Coordinates of C-alpha atoms in Angstrom, one line a residue:
M1 CA -5.2 11.8 59.7
K2 CA -2.2 13.1 58.2
I3 CA 0.3 10.4 59.6
L4 CA -2.2 7.8 58.2
I5 CA -2.3 8.9 54.8
K6 CA 1.6 9.1 55.1
L7 CA 1.6 5.5 55.7
N8 CA -0.7 4.6 53.0
H9 CA 1.5 6.2 50.7
L10 CA 4.6 4.3 52.0
I11 CA 2.7 1.3 51.5
L12 CA 1.6 2.1 47.9
Y13 CA 5.4 3.2 47.1
F14 CA 6.9 -0.2 48.6
L15 CA 4.3 -2.1 46.4
L16 CA 5.6 -0.3 43.4
L17 CA 9.1 -0.5 44.1
L18 CA 8.5 -4.3 44.4
L19 CA 6.7 -4.3 41.0
I20 CA 9.4 -2.7 39.3
I21 CA 12.0 -4.8 40.4
V22 CA 9.8 -7.7 38.9
V23 CA 10.0 -5.8 36.2
G24 CA 13.7 -5.3 35.9
A25 CA 14.5 -9.1 36.7
R26 CA 12.4 -10.2 34.0
G27 CA 13.8 -12.9 31.3
A28 CA 13.3 -13.3 27.9
T29 CA 9.7 -11.9 27.2
R30 CA 8.9 -11.1 23.5
D31 CA 11.4 -8.2 22.0
T32 CA 13.7 -8.0 25.4
E33 CA 16.7 -9.9 23.7
I34 CA 16.4 -7.1 20.9
Y35 CA 16.4 -4.4 23.4
Y36 CA 19.1 -6.1 25.7
N37 CA 21.1 -6.8 22.6
I38 CA 21.2 -2.9 21.3
Y39 CA 22.4 -2.2 25.0
R40 CA 25.1 -5.0 24.9
N41 CA 26.5 -3.6 21.1
I42 CA 25.8 -0.1 21.8
N43 CA 29.1 1.2 21.4
S44 CA 28.7 -0.3 17.6
Y45 CA 26.2 2.2 16.7
D46 CA 26.1 5.5 15.5
L47 CA 24.6 7.6 18.4
C48 CA 25.0 11.0 16.7
S49 CA 22.8 10.6 14.0
F50 CA 19.1 9.9 14.5
S51 CA 18.5 8.5 11.0
N52 CA 21.4 6.3 10.8
F53 CA 20.6 5.0 14.7
Y54 CA 17.1 4.0 13.1
H55 CA 18.0 2.5 10.2
T56 CA 20.4 0.2 11.8
A57 CA 18.8 -0.5 15.5
Q58 CA 15.3 -0.2 14.4
V59 CA 14.5 2.0 17.5
E60 CA 14.9 5.4 17.7
I61 CA 17.8 7.2 19.3
G62 CA 16.8 8.2 23.1
Y63 CA 16.6 4.4 23.6
G64 CA 20.6 4.5 22.2
W65 CA 21.6 7.3 24.4
Y66 CA 19.9 5.7 27.5
S67 CA 21.3 2.4 26.7
Y68 CA 24.5 4.0 26.2
L69 CA 24.2 6.0 30.1
I70 CA 23.5 2.3 31.4
S71 CA 26.3 0.9 29.6
L72 CA 29.1 3.2 31.3
I73 CA 27.5 1.5 35.0
S74 CA 27.6 -2.0 33.3
Q75 CA 27.9 -3.3 29.9
N76 CA 25.7 -6.7 30.8
S77 CA 23.5 -6.4 33.3
S78 CA 19.7 -6.7 32.0
F79 CA 17.8 -5.8 35.3
L80 CA 19.9 -2.1 35.3
L81 CA 18.8 -1.6 32.1
F82 CA 15.1 -2.2 32.6
F83 CA 14.1 -1.6 36.0
P84 CA 14.9 2.6 35.7
L85 CA 12.8 2.4 32.6
S86 CA 10.0 0.8 34.5
L87 CA 10.9 3.3 37.5
I88 CA 10.7 6.6 35.0
T89 CA 7.3 5.1 33.7
F90 CA 5.7 4.7 36.8
V91 CA 6.7 7.9 37.7
A92 CA 5.2 9.6 34.7
V93 CA 1.8 7.6 35.5
L94 CA 1.9 8.8 38.8
S95 CA 2.7 12.5 37.5
I96 CA -0.3 12.5 35.4
S97 CA -2.6 11.2 38.0
R98 CA -1.7 13.8 40.4
K99 CA -1.9 16.6 37.5
L100 CA -5.4 15.3 36.8
Q101 CA -6.5 15.1 40.1
A102 CA -7.2 11.0 39.6
Q103 CA -7.1 8.8 42.9
E104 CA -3.6 7.2 42.3
F105 CA -4.4 3.6 43.8
L106 CA -7.5 3.4 41.5
V107 CA -5.3 4.6 38.4
L108 CA -2.6 2.1 39.3
L109 CA -4.9 -1.1 39.9
L110 CA -6.6 0.1 36.3
Y111 CA -2.5 0.3 34.9
V112 CA -1.2 -3.3 36.7
S113 CA -4.4 -5.2 35.4
S114 CA -4.3 -4.0 31.7
A115 CA -2.0 -4.6 28.9
Y116 CA -1.0 -1.0 29.1
F117 CA 1.1 -2.8 31.8
L118 CA 1.6 -6.3 31.1
I119 CA 2.7 -5.6 27.3
L120 CA 4.0 -2.2 27.1
Q121 CA 6.1 -3.3 30.1
F122 CA 6.9 -6.5 29.5
M123 CA 7.9 -6.6 25.8
Q124 CA 6.8 -3.0 23.9
M125 CA 8.7 -1.0 26.3
R126 CA 9.5 2.1 24.1
Q127 CA 5.9 2.7 23.6
G128 CA 5.1 1.9 27.3
L129 CA 7.3 4.4 28.3
A130 CA 7.0 7.4 25.3
V131 CA 3.2 7.0 26.0
P132 CA 2.9 8.4 29.1
L133 CA 5.7 10.8 28.4
A134 CA 3.9 12.6 25.9
L135 CA 0.5 12.5 28.1
L136 CA 2.6 13.8 30.8
S137 CA 3.8 16.6 28.1
I138 CA -0.4 17.3 27.6
T139 CA -0.9 18.0 31.4
M140 CA 2.0 20.9 31.0
L141 CA -0.1 22.5 28.6
F142 CA -2.1 23.6 31.9
S143 CA 0.9 25.0 33.6
K144 CA 0.6 28.5 34.7
K145 CA 4.3 29.4 33.7
Y146 CA 6.1 28.0 30.5
N147 CA 3.4 25.5 29.7
Y148 CA 4.5 25.5 26.2
V149 CA 7.8 24.9 26.5
K150 CA 7.5 22.1 28.8
F151 CA 4.8 20.7 26.4
L152 CA 7.5 20.8 23.9
V153 CA 10.4 19.2 26.3
F154 CA 8.3 16.2 27.0
A155 CA 6.8 15.8 23.8
V156 CA 10.4 15.6 22.3
L157 CA 11.8 13.4 25.0
A158 CA 8.5 10.8 24.4
F159 CA 9.5 10.9 20.6
S160 CA 13.3 9.9 20.9
F161 CA 12.0 6.6 22.7
H162 CA 9.1 5.6 19.9
Q163 CA 7.6 7.4 17.0
V164 CA 3.7 7.1 18.2
S165 CA 4.2 9.6 21.2
F166 CA 3.8 11.9 18.3
V167 CA 0.3 11.6 17.6
V168 CA -0.6 11.4 20.9
A169 CA 1.1 14.7 22.0
L170 CA -0.2 16.0 18.2
S171 CA -3.7 14.8 19.1
G172 CA -3.5 16.2 22.9
L173 CA -2.3 19.7 21.5
L174 CA -5.7 19.7 19.5
C175 CA -7.9 18.0 21.8
F176 CA -6.3 20.8 24.1
F177 CA -7.9 23.6 21.6
L178 CA -11.0 22.0 20.8
V179 CA -12.0 21.3 24.8
S180 CA -11.0 25.4 25.1
F181 CA -13.1 26.2 22.2
L182 CA -16.1 24.6 23.7
L183 CA -15.8 25.6 27.2
N184 CA -15.6 29.4 25.8
K185 CA -18.8 28.8 23.8
N186 CA -20.5 27.7 27.4
I187 CA -21.3 24.1 25.5
S188 CA -23.6 22.4 28.4
L189 CA -22.9 18.6 29.5
N190 CA -25.8 17.1 27.0
N191 CA -24.3 19.3 24.2
F192 CA -20.8 17.9 25.1
R193 CA -22.2 14.6 24.9
A194 CA -23.6 15.1 21.6
W195 CA -20.0 16.4 20.4
S196 CA -18.7 13.2 22.0
I197 CA -20.5 11.3 19.5
F198 CA -20.0 13.2 16.4
I199 CA -16.3 13.1 17.3
F200 CA -16.4 9.2 17.4
L201 CA -18.5 8.8 14.3
I202 CA -16.5 11.4 12.5
S203 CA -13.0 10.0 13.2
V204 CA -14.2 6.3 12.5
V205 CA -14.8 7.7 8.9
I206 CA -11.5 9.7 8.6
S207 CA -9.4 7.1 9.8
K208 CA -10.8 4.2 7.7
Y209 CA -11.2 6.6 4.4
V210 CA -8.4 9.2 4.9
L211 CA -5.8 8.2 7.5
L212 CA -5.2 5.0 6.5
D213 CA -4.0 5.5 3.1
I214 CA -1.9 8.7 4.1
M215 CA 0.2 6.7 7.1
I216 CA 1.1 3.9 4.9
N217 CA 2.4 5.7 2.4
F218 CA 4.2 8.3 4.5
S219 CA 6.2 6.2 6.9
E220 CA 7.9 3.4 5.2
R221 CA 8.0 1.3 8.5
L222 CA 4.0 0.9 8.3
S223 CA 4.6 0.3 4.1
A224 CA 6.4 -2.6 5.2
Y225 CA 3.9 -3.8 7.8
A226 CA 1.3 -3.8 5.4
N227 CA 2.7 -6.6 3.3
N228 CA 3.2 -8.9 6.4
S229 CA 1.0 -10.1 9.6
Y230 CA 0.9 -6.8 11.1
G231 CA -0.9 -5.9 7.7
E232 CA -3.7 -7.9 8.2
E233 CA -7.3 -7.3 8.8
I234 CA -7.8 -8.0 13.2
G235 CA -12.2 -7.5 12.5
F236 CA -14.3 -4.6 13.4
F237 CA -15.9 -6.1 16.5
R238 CA -13.6 -8.0 17.9
L239 CA -13.5 -8.1 21.9
P240 CA -10.8 -5.3 22.8
N241 CA -12.9 -2.8 20.0
I242 CA -16.6 -4.0 22.2
K243 CA -14.6 -3.5 25.3
A244 CA -13.4 0.1 24.3
F245 CA -16.9 1.1 22.9
L246 CA -18.6 0.2 25.8
V247 CA -16.3 2.1 28.2
F248 CA -16.6 5.3 25.8
I249 CA -20.3 4.4 26.5
F250 CA -20.0 4.0 30.3
I251 CA -18.2 7.1 30.5
L252 CA -20.5 9.1 28.3
I253 CA -23.5 8.6 30.4
F254 CA -22.3 8.5 34.3
M255 CA -20.1 11.9 33.5
N256 CA -21.7 14.8 35.5
K257 CA -21.1 18.3 36.3
K258 CA -18.2 18.4 38.4
I259 CA -16.3 15.7 36.3
Y260 CA -17.2 18.2 33.1
E261 CA -15.7 21.3 35.1
N262 CA -12.4 19.5 34.6
R263 CA -10.8 20.6 31.3
L264 CA -7.7 18.0 31.6
F265 CA -10.4 15.1 31.7
L266 CA -12.3 16.4 28.9
V267 CA -8.8 16.5 27.0
F268 CA -8.2 13.1 27.8
F269 CA -11.7 11.6 27.1
I270 CA -11.8 13.1 23.7
M271 CA -8.4 11.7 23.0
Y272 CA -10.2 8.4 24.4
I273 CA -12.9 8.7 21.8
I274 CA -10.2 9.0 19.0
G275 CA -8.4 6.3 20.0
V276 CA -11.7 4.0 20.0
S277 CA -12.6 5.3 17.0
M278 CA -8.8 4.4 15.0
R279 CA -9.7 0.6 16.9
F280 CA -12.7 0.5 14.3
G281 CA -11.6 2.9 11.5
F282 CA -7.6 0.9 11.4
S283 CA -10.0 -2.6 11.8
E284 CA -8.2 -3.9 8.4
F285 CA -4.6 -3.1 9.7
A286 CA -3.5 -5.0 12.6
I287 CA -0.9 -2.8 14.0
L288 CA -2.9 0.5 13.5
G289 CA -5.8 -0.8 14.9
G290 CA -4.0 -2.0 17.7
R291 CA -0.8 -1.3 19.1
F292 CA -1.2 2.4 17.7
A293 CA -4.5 3.2 18.6
S294 CA -4.0 1.9 22.4
A295 CA -1.6 4.6 22.5
L296 CA -4.4 7.2 22.5
T297 CA -6.9 4.8 24.6
F298 CA -4.1 4.3 27.0
T299 CA -6.1 7.7 28.6
E300 CA -8.5 5.4 30.3
I301 CA -6.7 4.2 33.5
F302 CA -6.6 7.9 34.3
I303 CA -10.2 8.9 33.7
L304 CA -12.1 5.6 34.5
P305 CA -11.8 6.5 38.3
F306 CA -13.5 9.7 38.1
I307 CA -16.8 7.6 36.5
F308 CA -16.6 5.0 39.4
S309 CA -16.0 7.2 42.2
R310 CA -19.4 8.6 41.2
F311 CA -21.2 5.5 42.7
V312 CA -20.9 6.2 46.6
N313 CA -22.6 3.2 47.3
G314 CA -21.0 -0.3 45.8
G315 CA -18.7 1.8 43.6
L316 CA -15.5 0.6 45.1
I317 CA -17.1 -3.0 44.9
I318 CA -17.7 -2.3 41.1
F319 CA -14.5 -1.2 40.5
L320 CA -12.8 -3.9 41.9
I321 CA -15.2 -6.3 40.4
Y322 CA -14.2 -4.7 36.7
V323 CA -10.4 -4.6 37.6
A324 CA -10.6 -8.2 38.2
I325 CA -11.9 -9.5 35.4
Q326 CA -9.6 -7.0 33.1
F327 CA -6.7 -8.6 35.4
F328 CA -8.3 -12.2 34.2
L329 CA -8.8 -11.3 30.7
T330 CA -5.7 -9.7 30.3
Y331 CA -2.9 -12.1 32.2
F332 CA -4.7 -15.4 31.0
I333 CA -6.3 -14.8 28.0
Q334 CA -4.8 -11.8 26.0
A335 CA -1.2 -12.5 26.9
P336 CA -0.9 -15.4 29.0
Y337 CA 2.6 -16.1 27.2
V338 CA 4.2 -12.9 28.8
I339 CA 4.1 -14.6 32.0
E340 CA 5.6 -18.2 30.2
D341 CA 8.4 -15.9 28.7
Y342 CA 9.0 -14.4 31.8
F343 CA 11.3 -17.1 33.2
K344 CA 13.3 -18.1 30.0
P345 CA 17.0 -16.8 30.1
I346 CA 17.8 -13.8 27.9
Y347 CA 20.4 -15.1 25.2
D348 CA 23.0 -12.3 24.1
Y349 CA 25.6 -12.1 21.2
V350 CA 28.2 -8.9 21.1
V351 CA 29.7 -8.0 18.2
Y352 CA 33.6 -6.9 18.5

């Protein structure tokens, strides 16, 4: 039995390696040329100042440091640039799965079939790396020793690649304290369901009428986005919002006592609730209602396997149908351009 399990893991890791190679070998998918040319011209940037680097490169300095390290090996290899980032991202996803005690294979199927993989690894790769690192930092809160130190280390590392990770780490920290408070009060599962609905409703209101204005006024970049296509209204009842809300209801209904006893699951679930509420609350601002909220709803790939595993008879079949539908909607309806762009050559410019 142990040999069979190890063989299954070897097959899984081999398939993952092939997938990471595919990510590393990509062509000019959107944003790829931007990242590649920062790397090609990395010696032209100030790598000693977070603010200077951000204002000139328009990305966080963690990516600059990473690009510099890769440039010491090769200064013109897109594969060498993107392959390690994808590898680190998958390692973070697998590490979170183990901390959560979720089934790795189911998590990976959900991940690869979703936009969290297709868009965040082939396009928005800084966010694609930063969000799993921020989620990994939250799992460190459950460590027996130096939990807050480990949390801070991974949170800062994530923030150095993308600022949205700050929201993920902060939300996770607050949810950690909220879950501890609720469980210390011996809140029953049904009462937790009621709390979940309340959190969703109040988060929608806060997102729409409080956070939206604060964030636009606080962030110079978000303020600029407000005046272009990123600031357009994306609709309250668009398909991703409906899908996210249905997943929320699905988890809420079929969560059982055993799942409820998993404190890390509860933290990730409340984060997911907040993310769904932001999709609705920020529906008037495209980048916040989409890209920003998705940083929190990323947790769905880790918590959904627990719910599908409840169905002893036909659970796997239902899960595979869900994955197949998600794959079709993601790859052929939501972002078919990623596949089209994959085979385009990457053009670079070098500043001398």
